[in-house]
Short mmCIF file of C-alpha atoms and ligand atoms in Angstrom, two decimals:
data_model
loop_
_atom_site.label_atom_id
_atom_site.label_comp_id
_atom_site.label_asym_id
_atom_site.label_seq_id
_atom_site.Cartn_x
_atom_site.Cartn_y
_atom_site.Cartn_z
CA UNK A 19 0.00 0.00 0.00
CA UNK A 20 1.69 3.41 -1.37
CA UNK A 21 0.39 6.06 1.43
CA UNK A 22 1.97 9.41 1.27
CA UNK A 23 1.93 12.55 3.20
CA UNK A 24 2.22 15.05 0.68
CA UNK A 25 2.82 18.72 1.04
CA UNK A 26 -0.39 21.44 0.32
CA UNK A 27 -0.46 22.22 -2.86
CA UNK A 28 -1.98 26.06 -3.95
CA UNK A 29 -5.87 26.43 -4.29
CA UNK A 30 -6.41 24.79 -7.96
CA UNK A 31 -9.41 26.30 -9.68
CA UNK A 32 -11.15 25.60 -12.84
CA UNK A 33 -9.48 23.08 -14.21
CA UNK A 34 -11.44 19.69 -15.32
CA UNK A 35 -10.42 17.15 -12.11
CA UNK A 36 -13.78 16.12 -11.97
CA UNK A 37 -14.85 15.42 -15.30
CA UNK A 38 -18.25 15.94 -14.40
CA UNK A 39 -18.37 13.21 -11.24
CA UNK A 40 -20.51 13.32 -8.71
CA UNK A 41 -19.68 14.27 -5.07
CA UNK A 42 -21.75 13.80 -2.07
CA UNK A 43 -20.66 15.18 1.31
CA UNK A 44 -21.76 13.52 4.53
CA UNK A 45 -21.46 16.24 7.36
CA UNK A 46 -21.58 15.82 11.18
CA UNK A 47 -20.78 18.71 13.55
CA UNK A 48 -20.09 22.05 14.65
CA UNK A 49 -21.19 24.94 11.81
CA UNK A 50 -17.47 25.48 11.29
CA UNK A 51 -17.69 21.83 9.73
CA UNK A 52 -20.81 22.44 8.24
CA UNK A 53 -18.93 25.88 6.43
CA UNK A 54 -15.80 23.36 5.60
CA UNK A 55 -18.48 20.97 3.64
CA UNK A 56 -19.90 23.96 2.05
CA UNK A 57 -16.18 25.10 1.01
CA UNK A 58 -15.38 21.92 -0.12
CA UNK A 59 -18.78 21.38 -2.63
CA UNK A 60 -18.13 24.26 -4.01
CA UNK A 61 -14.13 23.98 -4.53
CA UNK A 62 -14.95 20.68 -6.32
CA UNK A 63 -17.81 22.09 -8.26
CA UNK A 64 -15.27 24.72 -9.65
CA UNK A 65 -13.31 21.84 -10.75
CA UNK A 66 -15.89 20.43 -12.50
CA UNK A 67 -17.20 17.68 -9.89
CA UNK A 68 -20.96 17.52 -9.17
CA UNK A 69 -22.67 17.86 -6.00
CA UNK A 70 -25.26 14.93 -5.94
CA UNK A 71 -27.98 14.34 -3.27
CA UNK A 72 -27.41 10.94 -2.56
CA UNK A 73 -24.49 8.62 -2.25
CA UNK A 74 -25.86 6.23 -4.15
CA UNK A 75 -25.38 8.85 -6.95
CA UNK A 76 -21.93 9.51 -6.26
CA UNK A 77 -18.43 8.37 -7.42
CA UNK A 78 -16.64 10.53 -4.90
CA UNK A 79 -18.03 10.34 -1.19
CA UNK A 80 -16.46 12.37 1.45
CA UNK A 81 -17.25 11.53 5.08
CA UNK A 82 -16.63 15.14 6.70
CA UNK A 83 -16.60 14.54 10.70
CA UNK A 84 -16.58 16.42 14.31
CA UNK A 85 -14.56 14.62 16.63
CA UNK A 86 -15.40 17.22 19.52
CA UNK A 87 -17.56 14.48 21.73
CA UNK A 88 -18.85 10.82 21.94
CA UNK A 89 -17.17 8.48 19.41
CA UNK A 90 -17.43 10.12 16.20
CA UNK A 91 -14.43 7.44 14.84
CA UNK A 92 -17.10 4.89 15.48
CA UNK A 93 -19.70 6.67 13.24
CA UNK A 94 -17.28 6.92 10.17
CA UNK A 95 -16.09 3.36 10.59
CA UNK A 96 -19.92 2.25 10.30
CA UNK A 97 -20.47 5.13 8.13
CA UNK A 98 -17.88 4.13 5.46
CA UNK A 99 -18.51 0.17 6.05
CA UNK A 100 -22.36 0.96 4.40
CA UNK A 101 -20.82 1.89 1.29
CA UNK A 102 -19.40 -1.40 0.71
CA UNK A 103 -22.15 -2.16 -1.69
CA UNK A 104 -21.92 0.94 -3.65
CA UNK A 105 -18.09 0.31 -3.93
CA UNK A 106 -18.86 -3.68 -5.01
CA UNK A 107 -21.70 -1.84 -7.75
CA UNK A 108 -19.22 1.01 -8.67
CA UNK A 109 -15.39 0.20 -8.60
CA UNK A 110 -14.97 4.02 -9.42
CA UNK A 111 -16.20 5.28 -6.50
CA UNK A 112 -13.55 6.62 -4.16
CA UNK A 113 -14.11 7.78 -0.28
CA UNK A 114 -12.26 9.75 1.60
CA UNK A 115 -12.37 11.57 5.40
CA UNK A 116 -12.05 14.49 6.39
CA UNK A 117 -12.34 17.22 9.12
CA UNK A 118 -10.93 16.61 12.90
CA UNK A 119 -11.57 12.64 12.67
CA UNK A 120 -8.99 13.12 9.62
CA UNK A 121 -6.90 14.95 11.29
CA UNK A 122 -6.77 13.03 14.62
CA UNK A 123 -6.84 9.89 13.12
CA UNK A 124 -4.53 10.07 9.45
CA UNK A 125 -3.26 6.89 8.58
CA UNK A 126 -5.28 4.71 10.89
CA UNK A 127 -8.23 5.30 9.24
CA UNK A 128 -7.14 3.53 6.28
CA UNK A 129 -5.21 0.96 7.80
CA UNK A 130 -8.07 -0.14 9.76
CA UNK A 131 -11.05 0.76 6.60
CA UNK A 132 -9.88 -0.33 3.75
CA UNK A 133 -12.41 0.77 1.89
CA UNK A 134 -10.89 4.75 2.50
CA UNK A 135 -8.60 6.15 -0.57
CA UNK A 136 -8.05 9.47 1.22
CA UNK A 137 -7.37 11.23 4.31
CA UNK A 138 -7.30 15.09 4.91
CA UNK A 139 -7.18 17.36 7.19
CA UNK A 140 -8.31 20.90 8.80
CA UNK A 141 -5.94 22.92 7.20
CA UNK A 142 -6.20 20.93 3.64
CA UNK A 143 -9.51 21.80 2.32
CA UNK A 144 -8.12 23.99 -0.39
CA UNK A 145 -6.21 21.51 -2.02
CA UNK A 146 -8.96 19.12 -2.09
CA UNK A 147 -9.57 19.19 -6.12
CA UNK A 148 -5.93 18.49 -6.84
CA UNK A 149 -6.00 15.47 -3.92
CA UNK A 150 -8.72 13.86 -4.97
CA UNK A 151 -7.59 13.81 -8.45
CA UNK A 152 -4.68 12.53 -7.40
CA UNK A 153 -6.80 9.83 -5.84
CA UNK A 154 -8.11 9.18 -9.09
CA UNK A 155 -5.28 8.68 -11.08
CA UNK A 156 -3.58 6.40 -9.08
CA UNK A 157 -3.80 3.09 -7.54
CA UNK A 158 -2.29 4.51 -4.13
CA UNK A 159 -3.66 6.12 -0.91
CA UNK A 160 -3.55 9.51 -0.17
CA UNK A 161 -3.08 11.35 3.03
CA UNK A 162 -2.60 14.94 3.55
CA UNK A 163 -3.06 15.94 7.05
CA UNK A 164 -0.50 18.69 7.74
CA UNK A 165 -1.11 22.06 9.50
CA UNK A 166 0.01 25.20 7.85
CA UNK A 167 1.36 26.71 11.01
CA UNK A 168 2.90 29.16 8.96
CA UNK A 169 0.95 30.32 5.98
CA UNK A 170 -1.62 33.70 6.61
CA UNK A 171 -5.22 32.65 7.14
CA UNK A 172 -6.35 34.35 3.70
CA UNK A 173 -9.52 32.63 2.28
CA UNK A 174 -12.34 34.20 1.01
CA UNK A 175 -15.81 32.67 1.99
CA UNK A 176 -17.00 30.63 -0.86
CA UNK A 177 -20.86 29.42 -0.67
CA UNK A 178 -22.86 28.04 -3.91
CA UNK A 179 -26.16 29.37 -2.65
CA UNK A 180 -25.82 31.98 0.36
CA UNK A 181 -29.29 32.20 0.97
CA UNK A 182 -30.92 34.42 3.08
CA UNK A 183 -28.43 33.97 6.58
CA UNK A 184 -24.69 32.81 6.07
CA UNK A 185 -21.50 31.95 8.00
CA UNK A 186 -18.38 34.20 7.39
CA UNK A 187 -15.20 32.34 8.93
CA UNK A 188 -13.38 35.09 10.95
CA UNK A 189 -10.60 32.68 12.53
CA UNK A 190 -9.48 29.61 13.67
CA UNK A 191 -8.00 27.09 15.60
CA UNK A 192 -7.63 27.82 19.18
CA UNK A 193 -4.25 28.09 21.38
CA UNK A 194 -6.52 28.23 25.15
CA UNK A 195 -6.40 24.66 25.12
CA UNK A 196 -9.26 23.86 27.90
CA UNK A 197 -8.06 20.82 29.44
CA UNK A 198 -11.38 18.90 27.94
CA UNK A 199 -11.09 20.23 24.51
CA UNK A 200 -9.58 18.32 21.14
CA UNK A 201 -9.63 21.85 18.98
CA UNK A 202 -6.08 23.27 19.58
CA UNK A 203 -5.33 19.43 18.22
CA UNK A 204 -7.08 18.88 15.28
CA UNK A 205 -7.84 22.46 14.17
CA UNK A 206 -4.39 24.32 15.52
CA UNK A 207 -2.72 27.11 16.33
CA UNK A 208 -4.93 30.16 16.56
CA UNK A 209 -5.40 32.44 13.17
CA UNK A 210 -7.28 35.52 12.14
CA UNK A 211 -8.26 36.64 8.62
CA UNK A 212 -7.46 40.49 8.06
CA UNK A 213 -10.19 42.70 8.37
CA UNK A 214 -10.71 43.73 5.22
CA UNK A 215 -10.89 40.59 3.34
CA UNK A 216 -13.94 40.14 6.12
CA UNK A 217 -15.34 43.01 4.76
CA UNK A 218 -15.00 42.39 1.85
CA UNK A 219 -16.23 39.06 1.85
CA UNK A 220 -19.76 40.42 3.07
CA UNK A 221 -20.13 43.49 0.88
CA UNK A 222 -20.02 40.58 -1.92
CA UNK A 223 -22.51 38.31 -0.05
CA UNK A 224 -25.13 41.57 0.20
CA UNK A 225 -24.69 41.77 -3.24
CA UNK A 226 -25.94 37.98 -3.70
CA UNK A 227 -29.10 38.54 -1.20
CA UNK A 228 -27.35 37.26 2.03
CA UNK A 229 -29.39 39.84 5.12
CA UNK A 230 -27.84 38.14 8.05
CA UNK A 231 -24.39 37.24 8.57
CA UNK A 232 -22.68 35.30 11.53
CA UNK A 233 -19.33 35.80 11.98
CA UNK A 234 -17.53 32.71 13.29
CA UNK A 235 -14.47 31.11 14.88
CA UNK A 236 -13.66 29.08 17.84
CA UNK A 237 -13.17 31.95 19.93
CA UNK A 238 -13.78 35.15 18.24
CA UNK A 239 -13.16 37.71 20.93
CA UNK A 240 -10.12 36.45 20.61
CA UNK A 241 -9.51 37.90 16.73
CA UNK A 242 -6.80 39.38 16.00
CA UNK A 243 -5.96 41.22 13.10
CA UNK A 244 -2.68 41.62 11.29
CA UNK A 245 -3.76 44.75 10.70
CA UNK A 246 -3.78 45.20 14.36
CA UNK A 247 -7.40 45.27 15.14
CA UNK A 248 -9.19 43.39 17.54
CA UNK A 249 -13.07 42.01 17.49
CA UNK A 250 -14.91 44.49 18.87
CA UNK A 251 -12.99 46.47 16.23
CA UNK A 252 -14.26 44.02 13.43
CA UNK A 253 -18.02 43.97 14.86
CA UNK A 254 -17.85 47.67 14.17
CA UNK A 255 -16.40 47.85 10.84
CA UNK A 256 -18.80 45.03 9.10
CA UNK A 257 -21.75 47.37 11.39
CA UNK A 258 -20.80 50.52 9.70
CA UNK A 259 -19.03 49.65 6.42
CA UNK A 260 -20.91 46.92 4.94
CA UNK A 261 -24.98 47.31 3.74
CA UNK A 262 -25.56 43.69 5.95
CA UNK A 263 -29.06 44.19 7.65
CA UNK A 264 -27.79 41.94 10.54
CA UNK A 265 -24.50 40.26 12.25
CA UNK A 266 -24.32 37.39 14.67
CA UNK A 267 -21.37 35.52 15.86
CA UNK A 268 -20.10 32.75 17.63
CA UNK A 269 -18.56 31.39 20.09
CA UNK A 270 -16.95 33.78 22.59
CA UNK A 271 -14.76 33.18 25.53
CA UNK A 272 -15.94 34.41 28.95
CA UNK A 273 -12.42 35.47 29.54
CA UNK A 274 -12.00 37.59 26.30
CA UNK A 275 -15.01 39.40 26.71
CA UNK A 276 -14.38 42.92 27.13
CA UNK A 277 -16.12 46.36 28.03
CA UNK A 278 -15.04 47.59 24.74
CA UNK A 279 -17.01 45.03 22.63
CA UNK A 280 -19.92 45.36 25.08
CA UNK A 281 -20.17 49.04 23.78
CA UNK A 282 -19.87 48.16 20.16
CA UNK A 283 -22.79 45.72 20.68
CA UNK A 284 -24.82 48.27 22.36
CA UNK A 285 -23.79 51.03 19.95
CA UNK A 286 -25.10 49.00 16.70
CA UNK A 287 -28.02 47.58 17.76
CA UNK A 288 -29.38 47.92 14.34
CA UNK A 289 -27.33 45.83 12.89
CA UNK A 290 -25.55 43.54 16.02
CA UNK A 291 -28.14 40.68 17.23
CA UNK A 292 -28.44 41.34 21.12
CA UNK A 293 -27.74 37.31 21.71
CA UNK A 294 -24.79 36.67 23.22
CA UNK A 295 -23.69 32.62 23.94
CA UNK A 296 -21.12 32.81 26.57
CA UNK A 297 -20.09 29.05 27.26
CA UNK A 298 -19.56 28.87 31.46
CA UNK A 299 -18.84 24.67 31.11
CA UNK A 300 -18.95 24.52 35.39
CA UNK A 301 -20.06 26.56 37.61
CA UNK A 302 -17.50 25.27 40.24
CA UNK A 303 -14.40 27.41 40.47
CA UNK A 304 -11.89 24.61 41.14
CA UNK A 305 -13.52 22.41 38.13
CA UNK A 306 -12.85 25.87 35.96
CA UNK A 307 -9.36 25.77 37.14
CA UNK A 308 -8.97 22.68 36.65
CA UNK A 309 -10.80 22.67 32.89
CA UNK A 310 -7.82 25.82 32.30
CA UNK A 311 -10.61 28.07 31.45
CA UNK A 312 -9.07 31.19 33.25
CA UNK A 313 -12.34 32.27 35.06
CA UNK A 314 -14.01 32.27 38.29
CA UNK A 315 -17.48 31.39 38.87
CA UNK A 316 -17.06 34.80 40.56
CA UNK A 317 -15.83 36.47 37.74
CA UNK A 318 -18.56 34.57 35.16
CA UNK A 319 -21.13 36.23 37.30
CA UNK A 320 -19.37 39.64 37.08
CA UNK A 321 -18.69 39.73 33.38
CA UNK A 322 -22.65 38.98 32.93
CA UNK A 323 -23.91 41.56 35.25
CA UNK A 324 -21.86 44.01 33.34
CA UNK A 325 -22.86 42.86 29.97
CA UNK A 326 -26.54 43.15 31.13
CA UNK A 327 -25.99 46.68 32.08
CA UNK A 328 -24.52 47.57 28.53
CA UNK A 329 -26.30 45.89 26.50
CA UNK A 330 -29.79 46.51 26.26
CA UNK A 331 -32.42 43.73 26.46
CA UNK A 332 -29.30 41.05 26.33
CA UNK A 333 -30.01 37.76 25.27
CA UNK A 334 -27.93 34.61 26.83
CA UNK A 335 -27.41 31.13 25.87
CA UNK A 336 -24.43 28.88 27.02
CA UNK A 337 -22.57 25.96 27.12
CA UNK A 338 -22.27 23.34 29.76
CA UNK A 339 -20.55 20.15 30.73
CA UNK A 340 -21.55 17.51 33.67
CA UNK A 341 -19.27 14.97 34.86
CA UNK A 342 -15.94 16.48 34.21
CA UNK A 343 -13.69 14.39 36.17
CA UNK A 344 -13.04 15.42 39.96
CA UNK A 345 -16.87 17.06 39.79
CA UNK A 346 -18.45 15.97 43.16
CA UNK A 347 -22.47 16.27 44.20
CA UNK A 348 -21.92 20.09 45.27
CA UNK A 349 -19.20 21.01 42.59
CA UNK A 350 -22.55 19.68 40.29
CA UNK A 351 -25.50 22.17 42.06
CA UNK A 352 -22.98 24.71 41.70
CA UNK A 353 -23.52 24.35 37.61
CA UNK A 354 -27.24 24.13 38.60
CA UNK A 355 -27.68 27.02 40.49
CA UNK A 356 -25.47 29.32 37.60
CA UNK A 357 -27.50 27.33 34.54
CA UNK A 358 -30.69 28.49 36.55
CA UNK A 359 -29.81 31.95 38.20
CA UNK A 360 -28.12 33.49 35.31
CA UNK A 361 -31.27 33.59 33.11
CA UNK A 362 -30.11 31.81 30.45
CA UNK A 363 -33.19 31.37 27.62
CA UNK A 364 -31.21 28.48 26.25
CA UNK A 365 -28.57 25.74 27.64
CA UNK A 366 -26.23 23.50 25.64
CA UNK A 367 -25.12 20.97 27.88
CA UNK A 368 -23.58 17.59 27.43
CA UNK A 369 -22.12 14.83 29.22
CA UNK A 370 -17.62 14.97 29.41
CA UNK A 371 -16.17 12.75 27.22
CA UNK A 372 -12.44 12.05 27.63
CA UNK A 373 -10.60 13.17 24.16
CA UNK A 374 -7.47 11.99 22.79
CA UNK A 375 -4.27 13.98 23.23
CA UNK A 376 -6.28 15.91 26.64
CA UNK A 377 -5.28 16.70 29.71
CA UNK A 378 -8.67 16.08 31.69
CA UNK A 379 -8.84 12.57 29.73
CA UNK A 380 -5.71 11.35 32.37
CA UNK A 381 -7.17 12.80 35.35
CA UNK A 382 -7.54 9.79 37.30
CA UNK A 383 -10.79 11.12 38.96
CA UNK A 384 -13.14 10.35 36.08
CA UNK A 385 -16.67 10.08 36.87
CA UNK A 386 -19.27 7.11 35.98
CA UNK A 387 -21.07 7.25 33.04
CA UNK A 388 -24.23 6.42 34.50
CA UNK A 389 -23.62 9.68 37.26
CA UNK A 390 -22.88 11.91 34.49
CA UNK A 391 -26.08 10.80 32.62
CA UNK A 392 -28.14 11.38 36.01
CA UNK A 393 -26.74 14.79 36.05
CA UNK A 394 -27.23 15.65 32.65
CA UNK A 395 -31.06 14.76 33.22
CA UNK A 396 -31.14 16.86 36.46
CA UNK A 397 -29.83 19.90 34.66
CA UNK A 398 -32.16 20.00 32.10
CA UNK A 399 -34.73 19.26 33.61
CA UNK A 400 -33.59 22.34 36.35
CA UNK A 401 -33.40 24.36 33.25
CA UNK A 402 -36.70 23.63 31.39
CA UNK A 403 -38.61 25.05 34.49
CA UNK A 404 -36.83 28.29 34.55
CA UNK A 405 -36.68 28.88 30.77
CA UNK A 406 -40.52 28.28 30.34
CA UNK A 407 -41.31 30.69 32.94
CA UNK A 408 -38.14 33.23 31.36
CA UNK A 409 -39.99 33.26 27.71
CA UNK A 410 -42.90 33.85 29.11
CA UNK A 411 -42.40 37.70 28.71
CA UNK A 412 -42.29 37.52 24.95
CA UNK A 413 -45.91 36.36 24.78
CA UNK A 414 -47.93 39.34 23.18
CA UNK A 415 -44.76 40.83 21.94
CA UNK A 416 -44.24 41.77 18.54
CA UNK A 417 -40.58 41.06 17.36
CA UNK A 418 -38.63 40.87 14.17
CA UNK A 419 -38.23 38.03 12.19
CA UNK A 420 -35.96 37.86 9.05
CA UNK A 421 -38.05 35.19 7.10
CA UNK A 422 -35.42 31.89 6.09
CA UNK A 423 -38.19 29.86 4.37
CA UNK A 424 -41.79 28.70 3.95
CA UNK A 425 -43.31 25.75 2.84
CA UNK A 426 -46.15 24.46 0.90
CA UNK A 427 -48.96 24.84 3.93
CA UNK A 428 -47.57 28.75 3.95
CA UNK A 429 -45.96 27.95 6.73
CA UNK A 430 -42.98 30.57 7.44
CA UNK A 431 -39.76 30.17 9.44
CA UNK A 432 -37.46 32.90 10.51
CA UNK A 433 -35.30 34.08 13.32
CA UNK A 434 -36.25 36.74 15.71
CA UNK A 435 -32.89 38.87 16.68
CA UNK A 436 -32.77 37.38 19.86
CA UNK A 437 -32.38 34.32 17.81
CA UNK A 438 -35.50 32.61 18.23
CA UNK A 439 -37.18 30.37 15.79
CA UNK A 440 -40.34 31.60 14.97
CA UNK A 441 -42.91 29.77 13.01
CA UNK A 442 -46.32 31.63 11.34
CA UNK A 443 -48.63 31.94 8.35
CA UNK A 444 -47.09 34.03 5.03
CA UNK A 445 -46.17 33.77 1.70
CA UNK A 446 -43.12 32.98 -0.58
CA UNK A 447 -42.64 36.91 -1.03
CA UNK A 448 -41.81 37.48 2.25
CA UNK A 449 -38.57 34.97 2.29
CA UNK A 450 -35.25 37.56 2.84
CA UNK A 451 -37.49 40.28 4.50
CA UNK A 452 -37.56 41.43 8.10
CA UNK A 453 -41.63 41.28 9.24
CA UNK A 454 -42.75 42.19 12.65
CA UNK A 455 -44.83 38.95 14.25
CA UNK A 456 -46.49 39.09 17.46
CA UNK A 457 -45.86 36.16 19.79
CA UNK A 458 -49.37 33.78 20.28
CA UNK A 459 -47.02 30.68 22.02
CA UNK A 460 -43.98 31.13 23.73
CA UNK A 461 -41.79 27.71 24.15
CA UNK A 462 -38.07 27.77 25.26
CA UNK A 463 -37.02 26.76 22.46
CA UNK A 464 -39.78 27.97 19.22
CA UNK A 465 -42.21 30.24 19.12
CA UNK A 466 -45.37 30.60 17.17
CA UNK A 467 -47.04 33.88 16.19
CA UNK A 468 -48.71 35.99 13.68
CA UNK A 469 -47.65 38.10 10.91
CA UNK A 470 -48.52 41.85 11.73
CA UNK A 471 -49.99 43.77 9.13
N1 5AD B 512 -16.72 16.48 26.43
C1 5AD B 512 -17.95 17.05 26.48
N2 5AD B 512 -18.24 18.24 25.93
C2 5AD B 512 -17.23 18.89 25.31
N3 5AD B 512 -17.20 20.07 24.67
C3 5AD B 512 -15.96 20.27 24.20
N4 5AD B 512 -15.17 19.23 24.52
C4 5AD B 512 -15.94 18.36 25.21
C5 5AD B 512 -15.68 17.11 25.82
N5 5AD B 512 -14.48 16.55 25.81
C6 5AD B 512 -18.36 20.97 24.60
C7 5AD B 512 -18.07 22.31 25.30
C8 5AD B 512 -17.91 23.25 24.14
C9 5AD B 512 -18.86 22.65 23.13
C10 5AD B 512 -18.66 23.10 21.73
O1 5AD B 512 -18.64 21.27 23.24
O2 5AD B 512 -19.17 22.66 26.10
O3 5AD B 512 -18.23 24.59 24.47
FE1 SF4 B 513 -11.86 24.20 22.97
FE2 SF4 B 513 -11.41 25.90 25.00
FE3 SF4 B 513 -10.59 26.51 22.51
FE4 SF4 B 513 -13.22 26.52 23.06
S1 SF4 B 513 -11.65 27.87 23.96
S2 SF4 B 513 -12.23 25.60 21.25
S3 SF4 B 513 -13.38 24.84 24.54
S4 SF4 B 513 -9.82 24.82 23.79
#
């Protein structure tokens, strides 16, 4: 078996690699992996490959994978081992993986799946076309999996059909290395795109349609621009410089969080979404210490009051995780009490899983499953009471909802700015416009209402 780790070659567009095959992406994960699939469909369609619906249509499948929690090296395994038929139907079709299983895993996933011609990484997307037609001309295996630590994060956004709401990548990879967290492993070091190209990018998206924009990274407060500005600085810029109607973004570090950015959000209203999801992860101090998170419960609680008192009518959502080893009974009501008190409208929490490469995953203090499941189950359920009496005050209100979609019944579906769902009766014209519905039903998580006139 020839396997070779070959070095990135430049972005290759418009040449004929695909000769006209088709490509199906399977996607699991974070919306930074569901922006990589996007990239990668429409880097291949450039290069003549295309995009089909079903894998059954395809003779290139790409298996494009999260590895953040549970066993997501499982899923491709079982993933890639249902394709054995298409393979035995179509000896043309070739399958690759990609994403942080790729990355963590390189060569074992082919020595262990045979049925995988390619591996690639984070950091390889834009060479894709020229891989995978080196996939195709060979009899060999291919595996590019190595981290351009050096090279300037310049890529524009590239999207086939933006719609009405998009993602713009800002950065990426991550140096805070949480002592739970696979990122700063399988997406590396820390890198930020300079400003202008991220202006750039969405003056050209408002020119295709796009209203909504959310500007992402793994932690974007910590952006930081060669040309020496920071994200608050950013935030303002796309508010004032660009035509977008509105800008969201995601995820932020509690500890990165500053006044200045608080003033920017306050200041462009307009234009900034007043949501803010702040991950806290434990509520305990010495779990946070021990997670390396560089807060306090203390200082969590401070950062929030302040951001309540800037920011007008803030919104908060967070993420949380049970069972982290060392966390006792109390360490776990003190999560409880901050999931609860805090006022959070929405909670994202999940049981610890140990990671490869992590620190926390050789603490010797890990905790059952079955106890972290319990937990899990107790925290929701803590949380569900509060938030359905919290949303309670939107009933009778009349917000804004940029309208994503509607289907045959008429049904419409759009976000509010405080980035609720909200489903009511309207028609197709409406789809890319901002409508003011009044809330009938009020659910933590959806809301219902009816189109004001
Ligand atoms: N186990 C459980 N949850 C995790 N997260 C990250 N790593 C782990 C892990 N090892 C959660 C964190 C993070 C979110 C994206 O995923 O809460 O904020
Ligand atoms: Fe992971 Fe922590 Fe970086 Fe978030 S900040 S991506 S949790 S290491």
């Amino acid at each position: 078996m020839q396997i070779h780790d070959s070095p990135t070659p430049s972005v290759f567009k418009g040449a004929d690699l695909g000769q006209g095959r088709g490509v199906y992406i399977s996607t699991y994960g974070c919306q930074m992996n569901v922006n990589d699939t996007e990239r990668m469909y429409s880097l291949l369609e450039m290069s003549n490959f295309a995009p089909v619906k079903t894998p059954e249509e395809a003779d290139l499948i790409i298996v494009n994978a999260c590895s953040i929690r549970e066993k997501p090296v499982h899923k491709v395994y079982s993933e890639v081992g249902r394709y054995k038929k298409l393979r035995e139907k179509n000896p043309r079709l070739k399958i690759g993986v990609g994403g942080c299983v790729g990355q963590q895993e390189k060569e074992n996933l082919i020595k262990n799946q045979p049925l995988i011609d390619f591996v690639f990484g984070t950091d390889n997307i834009d060479s894709l076309p020229n891989l995978v037609s080196q996939v195709f001309s060979g009899p060999g295996k291919v595996i590019q999996t190595k981290f351009e630590h050096r090279a300037p994060y310049h890529v524009e956004t590239l999207v086939r059909n933006p719609g009405v709401s998009t993602f713009v990548n800002i950065a990426k990879g991550c140096d805070n290395f949480c002592t739970f967290c696979i990122v700063p492993y399988t997406r590396g070091r820390e890198k930020s795109r300079p400003m202008s190209h991220v202006v750039m990018d969405v003056r050209n998206l408002v020119k295709r349609g796009v209203k909504e924009v959310t500007l992402l990274g793994q932690n974007v407060n910590s952006y930081n621009s060669e040309d020496g500005a920071d994200f608050a600085d950013l935030l303002k810029k796309v508010a004032t410089d660009t035509e977008i109607e509105r800008i969201r973004y995601t995820t932020s570090h509690p500890k990165d969080f500053n006044e200045k950015l608080m003033h920017v959000m306050a200041d462009h209203q307009d234009k900034i979404c007043e949501y803010v999801h702040l991950p806290f992860q434990s509520g305990n101090s010495e779990i946070l210490k021990r997670m390396n998170r560089g807060y306090t419960r203390e200082l969590y609680i401070e950062k929030i009051n302040q951001m309540k008192k800037i920011i007008p009518n803030l919104v908060l959502s967070t993420d949380i995780i049970v069972g982290f080893p060392g966390e006792t009974e109390d360490a776990f009501q003190d999560t409880v009490s901050l999931a609860t008190e805090l006022e959070f409208e929405t909670i994202f929490a999940f049981m610890y899983s140990p990671r490869p490469f992590t620190k926390a995953a050789q603490f010797t203090d890990q905790v059952e499953e079955p106890v972290k499941n319990e937990r899990l189950n107790r925290l929701f359920e803590a949380h569900e009471k509060m938030a359905f009496e919290l949303v309670k005050k939107y009933q009778d209100r009349t917000l804004n909802v940029l309208v994503e979609s509607i289907n045959e019944q008429g049904k419409a579906q759009g976000r509010s700015t405080q980035n609720k769902l909200v489903y009511f009766m309207g028609s197709s014209d409406l789809i890319g416009k901002t409508v003011p519905v009044r809330i009938t039903q009020a659910f933590p998580s959806v809301f219902r209402g009816e189109l004001q006139q």
